[in-house]
Coordinates of C-alpha atoms and ligand atoms in Angstrom, one line a residue:
M1 CA -13.3 -6.6 1.8
A2 CA -9.8 -5.4 1.0
L3 CA -7.0 -5.4 3.6
E4 CA -4.3 -3.1 2.0
S5 CA -0.8 -4.5 1.8
K6 CA 2.1 -2.2 2.8
I7 CA 4.0 -3.5 -0.2
K8 CA 4.3 -1.7 -3.5
T9 CA 6.3 -4.1 -5.7
I10 CA 6.8 -2.2 -9.0
F11 CA 5.8 1.2 -10.2
W12 CA 6.7 3.7 -12.9
E13 CA 8.5 6.8 -11.7
V14 CA 8.5 10.0 -13.7
N15 CA 11.8 11.7 -13.5
E16 CA 12.8 13.6 -16.6
A17 CA 16.3 14.5 -15.4
D18 CA 17.3 11.1 -14.3
A19 CA 16.1 8.8 -17.1
P20 CA 18.3 8.4 -20.2
S21 CA 16.7 9.4 -23.5
T22 CA 18.0 10.0 -27.0
L23 CA 14.6 11.3 -28.2
P24 CA 13.7 14.9 -28.4
G25 CA 10.4 16.4 -27.2
E26 CA 8.4 16.7 -24.1
A27 CA 7.0 13.2 -23.4
A28 CA 7.6 12.5 -19.7
R29 CA 10.7 10.3 -19.2
G30 CA 10.7 7.8 -16.4
F31 CA 12.0 4.6 -15.0
S32 CA 10.7 1.5 -13.3
R33 CA 11.2 1.2 -9.5
M34 CA 10.9 -2.2 -8.0
V35 CA 11.6 -4.2 -4.8
D36 CA 14.8 -6.2 -5.4
Q37 CA 13.5 -9.6 -4.5
T38 CA 16.8 -11.3 -4.7
L39 CA 17.8 -9.5 -1.5
L40 CA 14.7 -10.7 0.5
P41 CA 14.4 -11.2 3.4
Y42 CA 17.7 -9.7 4.4
E43 CA 17.1 -6.3 2.8
Y44 CA 13.9 -4.6 1.6
K45 CA 15.3 -2.2 -1.0
Y46 CA 14.1 -0.6 -4.1
V47 CA 16.2 -0.7 -7.3
D48 CA 15.6 1.7 -10.3
I49 CA 15.6 0.1 -13.7
K50 CA 16.4 2.7 -16.3
T51 CA 17.0 0.9 -19.6
G52 CA 15.3 -1.8 -21.5
D53 CA 18.3 -4.1 -21.3
A54 CA 18.4 -3.6 -17.5
M55 CA 14.7 -4.7 -17.4
Y56 CA 15.5 -7.9 -19.3
D57 CA 18.2 -8.7 -16.7
A58 CA 15.9 -7.8 -13.8
I59 CA 13.2 -10.2 -15.1
Q60 CA 15.7 -13.0 -15.9
T61 CA 17.6 -12.8 -12.6
M62 CA 14.3 -12.5 -10.7
I63 CA 14.9 -9.1 -9.2
V64 CA 11.2 -9.0 -10.2
R65 CA 9.3 -12.3 -10.2
G66 CA 5.7 -13.7 -10.1
A67 CA 3.6 -13.8 -13.3
P68 CA 1.6 -10.6 -13.0
A69 CA 4.6 -8.6 -11.7
I70 CA 6.8 -9.7 -14.7
G71 CA 3.9 -8.8 -17.0
V72 CA 3.9 -5.2 -15.7
A73 CA 7.7 -5.2 -15.8
G74 CA 7.7 -6.3 -19.4
A75 CA 5.3 -3.4 -20.3
H76 CA 7.6 -1.0 -18.4
G77 CA 10.5 -2.5 -20.3
V78 CA 9.0 -1.7 -23.7
A79 CA 8.5 1.9 -22.5
L80 CA 12.1 2.1 -21.4
Y81 CA 13.3 0.8 -24.8
A82 CA 11.1 3.5 -26.4
Q83 CA 13.1 6.1 -24.5
E84 CA 16.2 4.8 -26.2
I85 CA 15.1 3.8 -29.7
S86 CA 12.9 5.7 -32.1
D87 CA 12.8 3.1 -35.0
K88 CA 9.6 1.0 -34.8
A89 CA 11.0 -2.1 -36.3
E90 CA 13.9 -2.0 -33.9
L91 CA 11.5 -1.5 -31.0
L92 CA 9.4 -4.5 -32.1
K93 CA 12.6 -6.6 -32.0
K94 CA 13.2 -5.5 -28.5
C95 CA 9.7 -6.7 -27.6
D96 CA 10.7 -10.2 -28.8
Y97 CA 13.9 -10.0 -26.8
L98 CA 12.1 -8.9 -23.6
E99 CA 9.5 -11.6 -24.0
S100 CA 12.3 -14.2 -24.1
S101 CA 13.5 -13.3 -20.6
R102 CA 11.3 -15.9 -18.9
P103 CA 9.3 -18.5 -20.8
T104 CA 6.6 -19.9 -18.6
A105 CA 4.5 -17.0 -17.2
V106 CA 2.2 -16.0 -20.1
N107 CA 1.4 -12.6 -18.5
L108 CA 4.8 -11.4 -19.8
R109 CA 3.8 -12.2 -23.4
W110 CA 0.3 -10.8 -22.8
A111 CA 1.6 -7.4 -21.6
I112 CA 4.2 -7.1 -24.3
E113 CA 1.7 -8.0 -26.9
Q114 CA -0.4 -5.0 -25.8
Q115 CA 2.7 -2.8 -26.1
R116 CA 3.3 -4.2 -29.6
G117 CA -0.2 -3.1 -30.5
V118 CA 0.6 0.4 -29.3
I119 CA 3.8 0.5 -31.4
K120 CA 2.0 -0.7 -34.5
S121 CA -0.9 1.7 -34.1
G122 CA 1.5 4.5 -35.2
G123 CA 2.4 8.0 -34.4
T124 CA 5.7 9.9 -34.0
P125 CA 8.3 8.3 -31.7
E126 CA 7.3 10.8 -29.0
E127 CA 3.6 9.9 -29.4
I128 CA 4.5 6.2 -29.2
L129 CA 6.6 6.7 -26.1
T130 CA 3.8 8.6 -24.4
A131 CA 1.3 5.9 -25.3
L132 CA 3.6 3.0 -24.2
R133 CA 4.2 4.8 -20.9
E134 CA 0.5 5.4 -20.3
N135 CA -0.3 1.8 -21.2
A136 CA 2.4 0.5 -18.8
I137 CA 0.9 2.6 -16.0
K138 CA -2.6 1.5 -16.8
L139 CA -1.6 -2.2 -16.6
Q140 CA 0.2 -1.5 -13.3
E141 CA -2.9 0.2 -11.8
E142 CA -5.4 -2.4 -13.2
D143 CA -3.4 -5.2 -11.6
I144 CA -4.1 -4.1 -8.0
A145 CA -7.8 -3.6 -8.8
I146 CA -8.0 -7.1 -10.4
N147 CA -6.2 -8.7 -7.4
K148 CA -8.8 -7.2 -5.0
K149 CA -11.6 -8.7 -7.1
I150 CA -9.9 -12.1 -7.0
G151 CA -9.4 -11.7 -3.3
D152 CA -13.1 -10.9 -2.7
F153 CA -14.4 -13.8 -4.9
G154 CA -11.9 -16.2 -3.2
A155 CA -12.8 -15.1 0.3
A156 CA -16.2 -16.6 -0.2
V157 CA -14.9 -20.1 -0.3
V158 CA -12.6 -19.8 2.8
P159 CA -14.3 -21.4 5.8
K160 CA -14.4 -19.6 9.1
G161 CA -11.1 -20.0 11.0
A162 CA -9.5 -21.8 8.1
T163 CA -5.9 -22.7 7.7
I164 CA -4.9 -22.0 4.1
L165 CA -1.9 -23.8 2.6
T166 CA 0.0 -21.9 -0.2
H167 CA 3.0 -22.8 -2.3
C168 CA 5.6 -20.3 -3.6
N169 CA 4.6 -16.6 -3.4
A170 CA 1.5 -15.4 -5.2
G171 CA 1.3 -12.3 -3.1
A172 CA 1.8 -8.6 -3.2
L173 CA 5.4 -9.2 -4.2
A174 CA 4.4 -11.4 -7.2
T175 CA 2.0 -8.7 -8.5
V176 CA 2.0 -4.9 -8.3
G177 CA 0.4 -5.2 -4.9
Y178 CA -2.2 -7.3 -2.9
G179 CA -1.6 -10.6 -4.7
T180 CA -3.7 -13.4 -6.1
A181 CA -3.5 -16.4 -3.8
L182 CA -2.4 -14.1 -1.0
G183 CA -5.1 -11.6 -2.2
V184 CA -7.6 -14.3 -1.2
V185 CA -5.9 -14.6 2.1
R186 CA -6.0 -10.8 2.7
S187 CA -9.6 -10.6 1.8
A188 CA -10.5 -13.6 4.0
F189 CA -8.5 -12.3 6.9
A190 CA -10.1 -8.9 6.6
N191 CA -13.5 -10.6 7.2
D192 CA -12.3 -13.1 9.7
P193 CA -9.0 -12.5 11.7
T194 CA -8.9 -16.2 12.8
V195 CA -7.8 -17.2 9.3
Q196 CA -4.2 -18.3 9.1
V197 CA -1.7 -19.5 6.5
F198 CA 0.7 -22.4 6.2
A199 CA 3.5 -21.5 3.7
D200 CA 5.6 -24.1 1.9
E201 CA 9.3 -23.2 1.9
T202 CA 9.3 -23.7 -1.9
R203 CA 12.7 -25.1 -2.9
P204 CA 14.9 -24.3 -4.6
R205 CA 14.5 -20.5 -4.5
Q206 CA 12.5 -20.5 -1.3
Q207 CA 10.0 -17.9 -2.4
G208 CA 7.6 -19.3 0.3
A209 CA 10.2 -18.9 3.1
R210 CA 11.9 -15.7 1.9
I211 CA 8.9 -13.8 0.4
T212 CA 5.5 -15.2 1.5
T213 CA 6.3 -15.3 5.2
L214 CA 7.9 -11.8 5.0
E215 CA 4.9 -10.2 3.4
L216 CA 2.4 -11.9 5.7
V217 CA 4.4 -11.0 8.8
M218 CA 4.6 -7.4 7.5
D219 CA 0.8 -7.3 7.1
G220 CA 0.1 -9.0 10.5
I221 CA -1.4 -12.2 9.0
P222 CA -0.6 -15.3 11.0
V223 CA 1.7 -17.6 9.0
T224 CA 3.5 -20.9 9.8
L225 CA 6.5 -21.9 7.6
I226 CA 6.8 -25.6 6.7
T227 CA 9.1 -27.4 4.3
D228 CA 7.8 -28.7 1.0
G229 CA 7.7 -32.4 2.1
M230 CA 5.5 -31.7 5.1
C231 CA 2.2 -30.8 3.4
S232 CA 0.7 -34.4 3.4
Y233 CA 1.6 -34.8 7.1
F234 CA -0.4 -31.7 8.1
M235 CA -3.2 -32.6 5.7
K236 CA -3.6 -36.0 7.3
K237 CA -3.7 -34.4 10.7
G238 CA -6.7 -32.3 9.6
M239 CA -4.7 -29.1 9.9
I240 CA -5.2 -27.7 6.4
D241 CA -8.7 -26.6 5.3
L242 CA -7.9 -25.5 1.8
V243 CA -5.1 -24.9 -0.6
V244 CA -4.8 -21.7 -2.7
V245 CA -2.0 -21.2 -5.1
G246 CA -1.2 -18.8 -8.0
A247 CA -0.5 -19.7 -11.6
D248 CA 2.0 -18.8 -14.4
R249 CA -0.1 -20.1 -17.3
I250 CA -3.5 -21.8 -17.5
A251 CA -4.2 -23.9 -20.7
A252 CA -7.6 -23.9 -22.4
N253 CA -8.6 -27.2 -20.6
G254 CA -7.8 -25.7 -17.2
D255 CA -4.4 -27.3 -16.6
A256 CA -2.4 -24.8 -14.6
A257 CA 1.4 -24.3 -14.5
N258 CA 2.8 -22.9 -11.2
K259 CA 6.0 -23.2 -9.2
I260 CA 7.6 -26.6 -9.1
G261 CA 6.1 -28.6 -6.3
T262 CA 2.5 -27.3 -6.8
Y263 CA 1.5 -30.6 -8.5
T264 CA 2.6 -32.6 -5.5
V265 CA 0.5 -30.4 -3.2
A266 CA -2.5 -30.8 -5.5
I267 CA -2.2 -34.6 -5.4
A268 CA -1.9 -34.6 -1.7
A269 CA -5.0 -32.3 -1.4
K270 CA -7.0 -34.7 -3.6
Y271 CA -6.0 -37.7 -1.5
H272 CA -7.1 -35.9 1.6
N273 CA -10.3 -34.4 0.1
I274 CA -9.1 -30.9 0.6
P275 CA -10.2 -28.2 -1.9
F276 CA -7.4 -27.0 -4.1
Y277 CA -7.9 -23.6 -5.7
V278 CA -5.9 -21.7 -8.3
A279 CA -6.2 -17.9 -8.0
A280 CA -5.1 -16.0 -11.1
P281 CA -6.1 -13.0 -13.4
L282 CA -7.5 -13.9 -16.8
S283 CA -4.3 -12.6 -18.3
T284 CA -2.8 -15.9 -17.1
V285 CA -5.0 -17.9 -19.4
D286 CA -3.4 -19.0 -22.6
A287 CA -6.4 -19.9 -24.8
S288 CA -4.1 -20.7 -27.7
I289 CA -3.0 -24.0 -26.1
K290 CA -5.2 -26.9 -25.5
S291 CA -3.5 -28.5 -22.5
G292 CA -0.7 -28.1 -20.0
E293 CA 1.4 -30.4 -22.2
Q294 CA 2.1 -27.4 -24.4
I295 CA 3.2 -25.1 -21.6
P296 CA 7.0 -24.3 -21.9
I297 CA 8.7 -25.1 -18.6
E298 CA 11.7 -23.0 -17.7
E299 CA 14.9 -24.9 -16.8
R300 CA 16.9 -22.9 -14.4
S301 CA 20.5 -22.9 -13.2
H302 CA 21.7 -26.0 -11.5
E303 CA 23.3 -23.9 -8.8
E304 CA 19.8 -23.1 -7.4
V305 CA 19.7 -26.8 -6.4
T306 CA 23.3 -27.5 -5.5
H307 CA 23.8 -24.4 -3.4
I308 CA 22.1 -22.8 -0.5
N309 CA 23.2 -19.2 0.4
G310 CA 26.3 -19.6 -1.8
K311 CA 27.4 -22.9 -0.2
I312 CA 27.4 -26.2 -2.0
V313 CA 25.1 -28.8 -0.3
C314 CA 25.8 -31.9 -2.3
A315 CA 28.6 -33.8 -4.0
P316 CA 29.9 -31.4 -6.6
E317 CA 29.8 -34.0 -9.4
V318 CA 26.1 -34.9 -8.9
N319 CA 23.7 -34.7 -11.9
V320 CA 21.0 -32.1 -11.5
I321 CA 17.8 -31.1 -13.2
N322 CA 15.9 -28.0 -12.2
P323 CA 12.6 -27.3 -13.8
G324 CA 11.1 -24.1 -12.4
F325 CA 7.5 -25.0 -12.8
D326 CA 5.1 -28.0 -13.0
V327 CA 1.6 -28.4 -14.4
T328 CA -1.3 -29.4 -12.2
P329 CA -3.9 -31.2 -14.2
A330 CA -7.4 -29.7 -14.3
E331 CA -9.0 -32.7 -12.6
L332 CA -7.1 -31.9 -9.4
I333 CA -8.3 -28.2 -9.4
T334 CA -11.5 -27.4 -7.4
G335 CA -11.9 -24.0 -9.0
I336 CA -10.0 -21.1 -10.6
I337 CA -10.6 -17.9 -8.8
T338 CA -10.4 -14.9 -11.3
E339 CA -11.5 -11.3 -11.3
K340 CA -14.7 -12.4 -12.9
G341 CA -15.6 -15.0 -10.4
I342 CA -14.8 -18.6 -9.6
F343 CA -14.9 -21.1 -12.5
Q344 CA -14.5 -24.8 -13.1
P345 CA -11.2 -25.4 -15.0
S346 CA -13.3 -26.5 -18.0
E347 CA -15.1 -23.2 -18.1
I348 CA -12.0 -21.0 -18.0
T349 CA -11.9 -19.9 -21.7
S350 CA -15.6 -19.2 -21.8
S351 CA -15.2 -17.1 -18.7
M352 CA -13.0 -14.7 -20.6
A353 CA -15.9 -13.7 -22.8
L354 CA -18.1 -12.6 -19.8
Ligands
MRU401 O1 9.7 -18.2 -10.4 P1 8.7 -17.3 -9.8 O2 9.0 -16.8 -8.4 O3 8.5 -16.1 -10.7 O4 7.4 -18.1 -9.7 C1 6.2 -17.5 -9.2 C2 5.1 -18.5 -9.1 O5 5.1 -19.6 -9.5 C3 3.8 -17.8 -8.7 O6 3.0 -18.7 -7.9 C4 3.0 -17.4 -9.9 O7 3.8 -16.6 -10.8 C5 1.8 -16.7 -9.6 S1 2.1 -15.1 -8.9 C6 0.6 -14.3 -8.6

């Protein structure tokens, strides 16, 4: 059963007067409207992204973040570029540029690849623009439907009264709405209001503290915030019944990349015999790579580690490394919850053909 989220993370707005265009004709112009996630939890504000270059920046600076949300943002971005550029070869170059905005989440590549197909299939610039816009809206709408299916399949493995631990934010704000890991929480909570969540803070960018707690509080789902190092403590005390996290890329063998710190949670869950599930749409599966070894891991700015809220929290000269993601080996994953059902990690590529 679906419990609607109040949050609409990203959507295409048609506004012919407001959107810049150098192309003639009647195809509806538009722009992408999204929650500016860099401002959370202080401000819940929409920002309008009106050009392809602005979309590149929005993805890179994490105004929009979370694998499925940046996939949709990428599709919107190609439609925005098509409002500015009529030359197909030029537009295809912009697809490559947009795809380079964040390297780990494969949903971005997947969505842009679909838009490349639209560009290559031909037509006048106006026809291509219309088709790109329609495809972007289709991907946006499908995302919510897919998340609700993930939620409903996942709810079946949540025990009555369970406490679910999650890491980072794989919620409505990481998707178009509803969420993957938090989609499972929403569907489980709709069936059983005694379900609750423990949310890891998720250093360095604190998506758990800033975003997961905010969206669960907004939707009235009980949530307790803990810091990343506390998970084993609560597991040992028997206070966590299962772990559900999202993913940014799943390799053919079921290894899954997600926010840095997820691997640590998975090891702790294995040690304490707690089921560890990954919830993700099949667009997160990269069947072209055999294992997690081949997943590119984004290295982010050192300031994310050295500073909190603009203030330095360490010796300024200290060495820093800041990988944004880690890879949880398939052997630590109990199951992968998708829109087609729950699969063993080793079954994930065959599930795509179902
Ligand atoms: O760096 P972020 O905030 O984009 O990382 C997000 C995550 O790691 C999510 O868990 C993942 O993208 C899945 S979102 C449904």
